[in-house]
């Protein structure tokens, strides 16, 4: 089983479910507070069980074969101290787009196909690499080649053996612009993939850099014997995406649009079949209905259910809540093309006008912490000493005044050169927390003389506008990659394009630190560069970084050996099982 679906790119939109001298606006802290256990105000003191999932230390860009977790899985299956059979029903909030990995978009597609297809390596909970389709690998002496040795007993679900030819075919499709794979950039520095023999494949790199193994391994391997003759540009419409044939621990069974996707155990999986007979992904778009279905037992598992549902569920003795460090963060982005937001001091003032702790307490009920910068605190590259911009309305007023923004006509709205400080703050429909946050921010900024008008929009329409820079300010979020590379969101070369750098942020100091860090093989030197790059961004405040949430994953107690990790909730799904006496289906 492979959790790489969560690490394809640093820029998965949150609604589809990342030393310079400091001004007096910021104070510097030397440490980041440990997340600790949820406070008692969380409301999880009822009958439901509570598990705080331990955070593993990020090992950074490890090139070793780390078998710690795969060895545990092997031992688990060899000992077979579990009952085979049973069904897990997973409640999800949206349907898949396709189940063809190279053309799929959205969390649901990625969650399902990652159980159907293997990648060359698996991602361990500490972000190191373990065996996947490849049982081992090694670098050449000059570090410009990686040779992967494949398991020779992996079969596609139609009975054909998986070989190095499938790996080469998949690589060629992943980097083909006609396919438009979402993570195509990860293959930029790989010049070719060569088949040495049926179970040996070699990747050639144009340069040495920290993430060579990750770049080679990312992306599911696809069957050449089925898709090899399909023109690259036609893959997105191919019927394979609706009826896929993979080589993973589960096999595709059926897909009823906007209702359910069903997968079943692969009896011939090369490490042994998983204990569960089948997994059903039930599409329930309404979160209230999703929580109700969990409460009455129509679904068995829900990922990252809103904290507002805690009162409904925390007295259910049949449930367990797993509290997991999230790989996402929520932020308020400023369009830097707008004259209102071109001044760094003004952006500082805006951030200091927003009480982020109040937002966390009122909407997350303590399940989160203030976000300080663009790299998630779960990653080794995260800078713990970033400048903070504490809630300080009076300081904010002073900064506005220093930049010429004063209420000259007594209407309680700041103005300058005849222009009111007034803008539209957008967010996406369907995210109840964000819908409330924009109203809360509207009230907070009103206290310092800034007029905010809110616009709650359909997500696809809003996202299209963001890429075209057609917005003033927006509250959204990112789910971060396991690979530290901030180019896509922040680099100057993305500032004037329809890209995910929709704030049009540009700073040559950031570009320099980022571009050097991406290619720096020495981990300590790279970390120093990443820290400086983050300091540049935070000091510029193109975003007001709002919060890093914790995910609350709910599961019924009858499921045994449930383990959840930051890499992905289903990293251990091959080990979930249910006693015969406890089965419902």
PDB file of N, CA, C and O in Angstrom, residues 396-465:
ATOM      1  N   UNK A 396      -1.245  48.033  14.791  1.00  0.00           N
ATOM      2  CA  UNK A 396      -1.730  48.010  13.414  1.00  0.00           C
ATOM      3  C   UNK A 396      -2.186  49.400  12.983  1.00  0.00           C
ATOM      4  O   UNK A 396      -1.865  49.861  11.876  1.00  0.00           O
ATOM      5  N   UNK A 397      -2.923  50.090  13.850  1.00  0.00           N
ATOM      6  CA  UNK A 397      -3.373  51.441  13.513  1.00  0.00           C
ATOM      7  C   UNK A 397      -2.182  52.369  13.276  1.00  0.00           C
ATOM      8  O   UNK A 397      -2.197  53.209  12.358  1.00  0.00           O
ATOM      9  N   UNK A 398      -1.147  52.231  14.107  1.00  0.00           N
ATOM     10  CA  UNK A 398       0.052  53.061  13.947  1.00  0.00           C
ATOM     11  C   UNK A 398       0.725  52.795  12.605  1.00  0.00           C
ATOM     12  O   UNK A 398       1.194  53.732  11.936  1.00  0.00           O
ATOM     13  N   UNK A 399       0.766  51.532  12.206  1.00  0.00           N
ATOM     14  CA  UNK A 399       1.396  51.188  10.922  1.00  0.00           C
ATOM     15  C   UNK A 399       0.575  51.723   9.752  1.00  0.00           C
ATOM     16  O   UNK A 399       1.128  52.236   8.772  1.00  0.00           O
ATOM     17  N   UNK A 400      -0.745  51.581   9.840  1.00  0.00           N
ATOM     18  CA  UNK A 400      -1.597  52.154   8.797  1.00  0.00           C
ATOM     19  C   UNK A 400      -1.344  53.652   8.670  1.00  0.00           C
ATOM     20  O   UNK A 400      -1.186  54.199   7.562  1.00  0.00           O
ATOM     21  N   UNK A 401      -1.298  54.341   9.815  1.00  0.00           N
ATOM     22  CA  UNK A 401      -1.096  55.791   9.810  1.00  0.00           C
ATOM     23  C   UNK A 401       0.257  56.154   9.217  1.00  0.00           C
ATOM     24  O   UNK A 401       0.378  57.133   8.455  1.00  0.00           O
ATOM     25  N   UNK A 402       1.283  55.360   9.534  1.00  0.00           N
ATOM     26  CA  UNK A 402       2.616  55.621   8.998  1.00  0.00           C
ATOM     27  C   UNK A 402       2.649  55.495   7.485  1.00  0.00           C
ATOM     28  O   UNK A 402       3.487  56.124   6.815  1.00  0.00           O
ATOM     29  N   UNK A 403       1.739  54.709   6.938  1.00  0.00           N
ATOM     30  CA  UNK A 403       1.654  54.538   5.488  1.00  0.00           C
ATOM     31  C   UNK A 403       0.623  55.476   4.857  1.00  0.00           C
ATOM     32  O   UNK A 403       0.299  55.337   3.675  1.00  0.00           O
ATOM     33  N   UNK A 404       0.101  56.411   5.652  1.00  0.00           N
ATOM     34  CA  UNK A 404      -0.804  57.424   5.106  1.00  0.00           C
ATOM     35  C   UNK A 404      -2.270  57.074   5.150  1.00  0.00           C
ATOM     36  O   UNK A 404      -3.102  57.813   4.607  1.00  0.00           O
ATOM     37  N   UNK A 405      -2.632  55.968   5.825  1.00  0.00           N
ATOM     38  CA  UNK A 405      -4.028  55.570   5.891  1.00  0.00           C
ATOM     39  C   UNK A 405      -4.645  56.092   7.189  1.00  0.00           C
ATOM     40  O   UNK A 405      -4.316  55.631   8.278  1.00  0.00           O
ATOM     41  N   UNK A 406      -5.551  57.084   7.039  1.00  0.00           N
ATOM     42  CA  UNK A 406      -6.228  57.696   8.187  1.00  0.00           C
ATOM     43  C   UNK A 406      -7.693  57.919   7.837  1.00  0.00           C
ATOM     44  O   UNK A 406      -8.061  58.010   6.660  1.00  0.00           O
ATOM     45  N   UNK A 407      -8.521  58.030   8.862  1.00  0.00           N
ATOM     46  CA  UNK A 407      -9.937  58.332   8.643  1.00  0.00           C
ATOM     47  C   UNK A 407     -10.085  59.846   8.601  1.00  0.00           C
ATOM     48  O   UNK A 407     -10.264  60.505   9.636  1.00  0.00           O
ATOM     49  N   UNK A 408     -10.036  60.409   7.416  1.00  0.00           N
ATOM     50  CA  UNK A 408     -10.060  61.880   7.285  1.00  0.00           C
ATOM     51  C   UNK A 408     -11.466  62.439   7.228  1.00  0.00           C
ATOM     52  O   UNK A 408     -11.651  63.657   7.402  1.00  0.00           O
ATOM     53  N   UNK A 409     -12.501  61.614   6.974  1.00  0.00           N
ATOM     54  CA  UNK A 409     -13.858  62.139   6.837  1.00  0.00           C
ATOM     55  C   UNK A 409     -14.804  61.651   7.931  1.00  0.00           C
ATOM     56  O   UNK A 409     -16.011  61.897   7.871  1.00  0.00           O
ATOM     57  N   UNK A 410     -14.265  60.939   8.923  1.00  0.00           N
ATOM     58  CA  UNK A 410     -15.063  60.537  10.076  1.00  0.00           C
ATOM     59  C   UNK A 410     -16.051  59.422   9.850  1.00  0.00           C
ATOM     60  O   UNK A 410     -16.955  59.227  10.665  1.00  0.00           O
ATOM     61  N   UNK A 411     -15.904  58.642   8.747  1.00  0.00           N
ATOM     62  CA  UNK A 411     -16.853  57.554   8.502  1.00  0.00           C
ATOM     63  C   UNK A 411     -16.371  56.219   9.058  1.00  0.00           C
ATOM     64  O   UNK A 411     -16.966  55.184   8.796  1.00  0.00           O
ATOM     65  N   UNK A 412     -15.269  56.265   9.826  1.00  0.00           N
ATOM     66  CA  UNK A 412     -14.690  55.094  10.494  1.00  0.00           C
ATOM     67  C   UNK A 412     -14.035  54.114   9.527  1.00  0.00           C
ATOM     68  O   UNK A 412     -13.733  52.968   9.891  1.00  0.00           O
ATOM     69  N   UNK A 413     -13.789  54.586   8.297  1.00  0.00           N
ATOM     70  CA  UNK A 413     -13.059  53.777   7.319  1.00  0.00           C
ATOM     71  C   UNK A 413     -11.800  54.539   6.923  1.00  0.00           C
ATOM     72  O   UNK A 413     -11.866  55.730   6.597  1.00  0.00           O
ATOM     73  N   UNK A 414     -10.665  53.880   6.963  1.00  0.00           N
ATOM     74  CA  UNK A 414      -9.408  54.529   6.591  1.00  0.00           C
ATOM     75  C   UNK A 414      -9.442  54.936   5.126  1.00  0.00           C
ATOM     76  O   UNK A 414     -10.041  54.252   4.286  1.00  0.00           O
ATOM     77  N   UNK A 415      -8.797  56.046   4.840  1.00  0.00           N
ATOM     78  CA  UNK A 415      -8.719  56.486   3.444  1.00  0.00           C
ATOM     79  C   UNK A 415      -7.360  57.113   3.183  1.00  0.00           C
ATOM     80  O   UNK A 415      -6.642  57.528   4.105  1.00  0.00           O
ATOM     81  N   UNK A 416      -7.019  57.189   1.914  1.00  0.00           N
ATOM     82  CA  UNK A 416      -5.736  57.771   1.495  1.00  0.00           C
ATOM     83  C   UNK A 416      -5.879  58.263   0.066  1.00  0.00           C
ATOM     84  O   UNK A 416      -6.317  57.506  -0.815  1.00  0.00           O
ATOM     85  N   UNK A 417      -5.558  59.530  -0.140  1.00  0.00           N
ATOM     86  CA  UNK A 417      -5.657  60.141  -1.479  1.00  0.00           C
ATOM     87  C   UNK A 417      -7.044  59.930  -2.082  1.00  0.00           C
ATOM     88  O   UNK A 417      -7.196  59.659  -3.277  1.00  0.00           O
ATOM     89  N   UNK A 418      -8.055  60.022  -1.231  1.00  0.00           N
ATOM     90  CA  UNK A 418      -9.439  59.916  -1.705  1.00  0.00           C
ATOM     91  C   UNK A 418      -9.946  58.501  -1.895  1.00  0.00           C
ATOM     92  O   UNK A 418     -11.089  58.298  -2.319  1.00  0.00           O
ATOM     93  N   UNK A 419      -9.131  57.486  -1.570  1.00  0.00           N
ATOM     94  CA  UNK A 419      -9.540  56.097  -1.767  1.00  0.00           C
ATOM     95  C   UNK A 419      -9.777  55.432  -0.414  1.00  0.00           C
ATOM     96  O   UNK A 419      -8.945  55.535   0.490  1.00  0.00           O
ATOM     97  N   UNK A 420     -10.904  54.750  -0.289  1.00  0.00           N
ATOM     98  CA  UNK A 420     -11.220  54.026   0.936  1.00  0.00           C
ATOM     99  C   UNK A 420     -10.415  52.729   1.003  1.00  0.00           C
ATOM    100  O   UNK A 420     -10.124  52.107  -0.019  1.00  0.00           O
ATOM    101  N   UNK A 421     -10.061  52.318   2.236  1.00  0.00           N
ATOM    102  CA  UNK A 421      -9.433  51.017   2.407  1.00  0.00           C
ATOM    103  C   UNK A 421     -10.557  49.992   2.505  1.00  0.00           C
ATOM    104  O   UNK A 421     -11.032  49.633   3.579  1.00  0.00           O
ATOM    105  N   UNK A 422     -10.989  49.523   1.357  1.00  0.00           N
ATOM    106  CA  UNK A 422     -12.127  48.625   1.257  1.00  0.00           C
ATOM    107  C   UNK A 422     -11.830  47.570   0.199  1.00  0.00           C
ATOM    108  O   UNK A 422     -11.323  47.889  -0.876  1.00  0.00           O
ATOM    109  N   UNK A 423     -12.128  46.310   0.506  1.00  0.00           N
ATOM    110  CA  UNK A 423     -11.866  45.250  -0.457  1.00  0.00           C
ATOM    111  C   UNK A 423     -12.829  44.089  -0.232  1.00  0.00           C
ATOM    112  O   UNK A 423     -13.522  44.013   0.778  1.00  0.00           O
ATOM    113  N   UNK A 424     -12.844  43.169  -1.227  1.00  0.00           N
ATOM    114  CA  UNK A 424     -13.693  41.980  -1.176  1.00  0.00           C
ATOM    115  C   UNK A 424     -12.841  40.782  -0.767  1.00  0.00           C
ATOM    116  O   UNK A 424     -11.790  40.519  -1.350  1.00  0.00           O
ATOM    117  N   UNK A 425     -13.308  40.058   0.262  1.00  0.00           N
ATOM    118  CA  UNK A 425     -12.634  38.858   0.750  1.00  0.00           C
ATOM    119  C   UNK A 425     -13.447  37.645   0.326  1.00  0.00           C
ATOM    120  O   UNK A 425     -14.594  37.476   0.721  1.00  0.00           O
ATOM    121  N   UNK A 426     -12.831  36.779  -0.480  1.00  0.00           N
ATOM    122  CA  UNK A 426     -13.518  35.610  -1.021  1.00  0.00           C
ATOM    123  C   UNK A 426     -13.145  34.345  -0.247  1.00  0.00           C
ATOM    124  O   UNK A 426     -12.088  34.262   0.370  1.00  0.00           O
ATOM    125  N   UNK A 427     -14.015  33.360  -0.311  1.00  0.00           N
ATOM    126  CA  UNK A 427     -13.675  31.996   0.077  1.00  0.00           C
ATOM    127  C   UNK A 427     -14.655  31.075  -0.628  1.00  0.00           C
ATOM    128  O   UNK A 427     -15.575  31.531  -1.317  1.00  0.00           O
ATOM    129  N   UNK A 428     -14.458  29.751  -0.455  1.00  0.00           N
ATOM    130  CA  UNK A 428     -15.255  28.786  -1.202  1.00  0.00           C
ATOM    131  C   UNK A 428     -16.442  28.271  -0.410  1.00  0.00           C
ATOM    132  O   UNK A 428     -16.368  28.052   0.794  1.00  0.00           O
ATOM    133  N   UNK A 429     -17.545  28.060  -1.127  1.00  0.00           N
ATOM    134  CA  UNK A 429     -18.732  27.453  -0.534  1.00  0.00           C
ATOM    135  C   UNK A 429     -18.429  26.027  -0.099  1.00  0.00           C
ATOM    136  O   UNK A 429     -17.575  25.357  -0.653  1.00  0.00           O
ATOM    137  N   UNK A 430     -19.165  25.585   0.909  1.00  0.00           N
ATOM    138  CA  UNK A 430     -19.050  24.195   1.322  1.00  0.00           C
ATOM    139  C   UNK A 430     -18.072  23.966   2.440  1.00  0.00           C
ATOM    140  O   UNK A 430     -18.066  22.892   3.046  1.00  0.00           O
ATOM    141  N   UNK A 431     -17.232  24.965   2.737  1.00  0.00           N
ATOM    142  CA  UNK A 431     -16.319  24.851   3.871  1.00  0.00           C
ATOM    143  C   UNK A 431     -16.862  25.763   4.965  1.00  0.00           C
ATOM    144  O   UNK A 431     -16.644  26.973   4.950  1.00  0.00           O
ATOM    145  N   UNK A 432     -17.590  25.164   5.903  1.00  0.00           N
ATOM    146  CA  UNK A 432     -18.317  25.958   6.892  1.00  0.00           C
ATOM    147  C   UNK A 432     -17.380  26.794   7.753  1.00  0.00           C
ATOM    148  O   UNK A 432     -17.728  27.921   8.136  1.00  0.00           O
ATOM    149  N   UNK A 433     -16.196  26.262   8.068  1.00  0.00           N
ATOM    150  CA  UNK A 433     -15.255  27.022   8.897  1.00  0.00           C
ATOM    151  C   UNK A 433     -14.795  28.268   8.161  1.00  0.00           C
ATOM    152  O   UNK A 433     -14.776  29.371   8.722  1.00  0.00           O
ATOM    153  N   UNK A 434     -14.430  28.119   6.898  1.00  0.00           N
ATOM    154  CA  UNK A 434     -13.970  29.296   6.147  1.00  0.00           C
ATOM    155  C   UNK A 434     -15.077  30.323   5.968  1.00  0.00           C
ATOM    156  O   UNK A 434     -14.827  31.529   6.001  1.00  0.00           O
ATOM    157  N   UNK A 435     -16.289  29.850   5.754  1.00  0.00           N
ATOM    158  CA  UNK A 435     -17.405  30.777   5.598  1.00  0.00           C
ATOM    159  C   UNK A 435     -17.576  31.625   6.861  1.00  0.00           C
ATOM    160  O   UNK A 435     -17.910  32.813   6.781  1.00  0.00           O
ATOM    161  N   UNK A 436     -17.342  31.019   8.018  1.00  0.00           N
ATOM    162  CA  UNK A 436     -17.443  31.774   9.272  1.00  0.00           C
ATOM    163  C   UNK A 436     -16.213  32.653   9.493  1.00  0.00           C
ATOM    164  O   UNK A 436     -16.318  33.755  10.038  1.00  0.00           O
ATOM    165  N   UNK A 437     -15.057  32.160   9.079  1.00  0.00           N
ATOM    166  CA  UNK A 437     -13.816  32.914   9.294  1.00  0.00           C
ATOM    167  C   UNK A 437     -13.834  34.247   8.556  1.00  0.00           C
ATOM    168  O   UNK A 437     -13.408  35.275   9.099  1.00  0.00           O
ATOM    169  N   UNK A 438     -14.326  34.263   7.316  1.00  0.00           N
ATOM    170  CA  UNK A 438     -14.298  35.523   6.569  1.00  0.00           C
ATOM    171  C   UNK A 438     -15.173  36.575   7.240  1.00  0.00           C
ATOM    172  O   UNK A 438     -14.850  37.773   7.220  1.00  0.00           O
ATOM    173  N   UNK A 439     -16.278  36.137   7.839  1.00  0.00           N
ATOM    174  CA  UNK A 439     -17.135  37.079   8.569  1.00  0.00           C
ATOM    175  C   UNK A 439     -16.420  37.565   9.825  1.00  0.00           C
ATOM    176  O   UNK A 439     -16.485  38.753  10.181  1.00  0.00           O
ATOM    177  N   UNK A 440     -15.723  36.659  10.490  1.00  0.00           N
ATOM    178  CA  UNK A 440     -14.978  37.022  11.691  1.00  0.00           C
ATOM    179  C   UNK A 440     -13.866  38.021  11.358  1.00  0.00           C
ATOM    180  O   UNK A 440     -13.663  39.011  12.075  1.00  0.00           O
ATOM    181  N   UNK A 441     -13.156  37.772  10.273  1.00  0.00           N
ATOM    182  CA  UNK A 441     -12.103  38.695   9.840  1.00  0.00           C
ATOM    183  C   UNK A 441     -12.701  40.037   9.446  1.00  0.00           C
ATOM    184  O   UNK A 441     -12.125  41.099   9.717  1.00  0.00           O
ATOM    185  N   UNK A 442     -13.858  40.007   8.828  1.00  0.00           N
ATOM    186  CA  UNK A 442     -14.557  41.244   8.480  1.00  0.00           C
ATOM    187  C   UNK A 442     -14.777  42.098   9.723  1.00  0.00           C
ATOM    188  O   UNK A 442     -14.514  43.320   9.717  1.00  0.00           O
ATOM    189  N   UNK A 443     -15.225  41.473  10.808  1.00  0.00           N
ATOM    190  CA  UNK A 443     -15.470  42.206  12.051  1.00  0.00           C
ATOM    191  C   UNK A 443     -14.164  42.702  12.676  1.00  0.00           C
ATOM    192  O   UNK A 443     -14.101  43.828  13.192  1.00  0.00           O
ATOM    193  N   UNK A 444     -13.134  41.901  12.635  1.00  0.00           N
ATOM    194  CA  UNK A 444     -11.853  42.286  13.241  1.00  0.00           C
ATOM    195  C   UNK A 444     -11.230  43.471  12.513  1.00  0.00           C
ATOM    196  O   UNK A 444     -10.722  44.417  13.140  1.00  0.00           O
ATOM    197  N   UNK A 445     -11.258  43.438  11.192  1.00  0.00           N
ATOM    198  CA  UNK A 445     -10.649  44.532  10.430  1.00  0.00           C
ATOM    199  C   UNK A 445     -11.477  45.818  10.514  1.00  0.00           C
ATOM    200  O   UNK A 445     -10.934  46.918  10.401  1.00  0.00           O
ATOM    201  N   UNK A 446     -12.758  45.666  10.732  1.00  0.00           N
ATOM    202  CA  UNK A 446     -13.606  46.845  10.919  1.00  0.00           C
ATOM    203  C   UNK A 446     -13.147  47.656  12.122  1.00  0.00           C
ATOM    204  O   UNK A 446     -13.237  48.896  12.121  1.00  0.00           O
ATOM    205  N   UNK A 447     -12.614  46.982  13.147  1.00  0.00           N
ATOM    206  CA  UNK A 447     -12.173  47.659  14.363  1.00  0.00           C
ATOM    207  C   UNK A 447     -10.972  48.574  14.136  1.00  0.00           C
ATOM    208  O   UNK A 447     -10.713  49.472  14.931  1.00  0.00           O
ATOM    209  N   UNK A 448     -10.225  48.323  13.051  1.00  0.00           N
ATOM    210  CA  UNK A 448      -9.069  49.185  12.753  1.00  0.00           C
ATOM    211  C   UNK A 448      -9.325  50.083  11.554  1.00  0.00           C
ATOM    212  O   UNK A 448      -8.410  50.728  11.046  1.00  0.00           O
ATOM    213  N   UNK A 449     -10.573  50.122  11.090  1.00  0.00           N
ATOM    214  CA  UNK A 449     -10.921  51.041  10.017  1.00  0.00           C
ATOM    215  C   UNK A 449     -10.821  50.473   8.625  1.00  0.00           C
ATOM    216  O   UNK A 449     -10.770  51.238   7.651  1.00  0.00           O
ATOM    217  N   UNK A 450     -10.811  49.163   8.479  1.00  0.00           N
ATOM    218  CA  UNK A 450     -10.738  48.531   7.164  1.00  0.00           C
ATOM    219  C   UNK A 450     -12.091  47.906   6.847  1.00  0.00           C
ATOM    220  O   UNK A 450     -12.629  47.119   7.640  1.00  0.00           O
ATOM    221  N   UNK A 451     -12.643  48.261   5.697  1.00  0.00           N
ATOM    222  CA  UNK A 451     -13.941  47.734   5.277  1.00  0.00           C
ATOM    223  C   UNK A 451     -13.738  46.470   4.440  1.00  0.00           C
ATOM    224  O   UNK A 451     -13.018  46.481   3.443  1.00  0.00           O
ATOM    225  N   UNK A 452     -14.396  45.394   4.859  1.00  0.00           N
ATOM    226  CA  UNK A 452     -14.302  44.118   4.149  1.00  0.00           C
ATOM    227  C   UNK A 452     -15.700  43.700   3.704  1.00  0.00           C
ATOM    228  O   UNK A 452     -16.645  43.694   4.491  1.00  0.00           O
ATOM    229  N   UNK A 453     -15.803  43.354   2.425  1.00  0.00           N
ATOM    230  CA  UNK A 453     -17.033  42.780   1.886  1.00  0.00           C
ATOM    231  C   UNK A 453     -16.744  41.317   1.558  1.00  0.00           C
ATOM    232  O   UNK A 453     -15.712  41.009   0.950  1.00  0.00           O
ATOM    233  N   UNK A 454     -17.609  40.426   1.949  1.00  0.00           N
ATOM    234  CA  UNK A 454     -17.355  38.994   1.774  1.00  0.00           C
ATOM    235  C   UNK A 454     -18.058  38.463   0.524  1.00  0.00           C
ATOM    236  O   UNK A 454     -19.120  38.958   0.136  1.00  0.00           O
ATOM    237  N   UNK A 455     -17.454  37.438  -0.070  1.00  0.00           N
ATOM    238  CA  UNK A 455     -18.028  36.791  -1.253  1.00  0.00           C
ATOM    239  C   UNK A 455     -17.760  35.290  -1.140  1.00  0.00           C
ATOM    240  O   UNK A 455     -16.620  34.845  -1.264  1.00  0.00           O
ATOM    241  N   UNK A 456     -18.819  34.514  -0.864  1.00  0.00           N
ATOM    242  CA  UNK A 456     -18.716  33.060  -0.741  1.00  0.00           C
ATOM    243  C   UNK A 456     -19.055  32.463  -2.097  1.00  0.00           C
ATOM    244  O   UNK A 456     -20.174  32.601  -2.581  1.00  0.00           O
ATOM    245  N   UNK A 457     -18.083  31.763  -2.724  1.00  0.00           N
ATOM    246  CA  UNK A 457     -18.214  31.373  -4.122  1.00  0.00           C
ATOM    247  C   UNK A 457     -18.133  29.859  -4.301  1.00  0.00           C
ATOM    248  O   UNK A 457     -17.587  29.148  -3.460  1.00  0.00           O
ATOM    249  N   UNK A 458     -18.652  29.394  -5.435  1.00  0.00           N
ATOM    250  CA  UNK A 458     -18.427  28.007  -5.823  1.00  0.00           C
ATOM    251  C   UNK A 458     -16.933  27.799  -6.032  1.00  0.00           C
ATOM    252  O   UNK A 458     -16.257  28.606  -6.688  1.00  0.00           O
ATOM    253  N   UNK A 459     -16.418  26.714  -5.502  1.00  0.00           N
ATOM    254  CA  UNK A 459     -14.973  26.495  -5.496  1.00  0.00           C
ATOM    255  C   UNK A 459     -14.339  26.513  -6.890  1.00  0.00           C
ATOM    256  O   UNK A 459     -13.317  27.187  -7.091  1.00  0.00           O
ATOM    257  N   UNK A 460     -14.872  25.803  -7.895  1.00  0.00           N
ATOM    258  CA  UNK A 460     -14.209  25.821  -9.205  1.00  0.00           C
ATOM    259  C   UNK A 460     -14.136  27.217  -9.819  1.00  0.00           C
ATOM    260  O   UNK A 460     -13.124  27.581 -10.418  1.00  0.00           O
ATOM    261  N   UNK A 461     -15.200  27.989  -9.667  1.00  0.00           N
ATOM    262  CA  UNK A 461     -15.208  29.354 -10.214  1.00  0.00           C
ATOM    263  C   UNK A 461     -14.168  30.213  -9.489  1.00  0.00           C
ATOM    264  O   UNK A 461     -13.391  30.953 -10.117  1.00  0.00           O
ATOM    265  N   UNK A 462     -14.138  30.112  -8.175  1.00  0.00           N
ATOM    266  CA  UNK A 462     -13.195  30.904  -7.396  1.00  0.00           C
ATOM    267  C   UNK A 462     -11.759  30.547  -7.746  1.00  0.00           C
ATOM    268  O   UNK A 462     -10.907  31.412  -7.938  1.00  0.00           O
ATOM    269  N   UNK A 463     -11.480  29.254  -7.844  1.00  0.00           N
ATOM    270  CA  UNK A 463     -10.117  28.821  -8.115  1.00  0.00           C
ATOM    271  C   UNK A 463      -9.652  29.319  -9.482  1.00  0.00           C
ATOM    272  O   UNK A 463      -8.502  29.745  -9.646  1.00  0.00           O
ATOM    273  N   UNK A 464     -10.522  29.275 -10.471  1.00  0.00           N
ATOM    274  CA  UNK A 464     -10.172  29.791 -11.803  1.00  0.00           C
ATOM    275  C   UNK A 464      -9.838  31.275 -11.721  1.00  0.00           C
ATOM    276  O   UNK A 464      -8.905  31.755 -12.382  1.00  0.00           O
ATOM    277  N   UNK A 465     -10.572  32.020 -10.904  1.00  0.00           N
ATOM    278  CA  UNK A 465     -10.297  33.446 -10.737  1.00  0.00           C
ATOM    279  C   UNK A 465      -8.961  33.683 -10.046  1.00  0.00           C
ATOM    280  O   UNK A 465      -8.222  34.604 -10.406  1.00  0.00           O
TER     281      UNK A 465
END
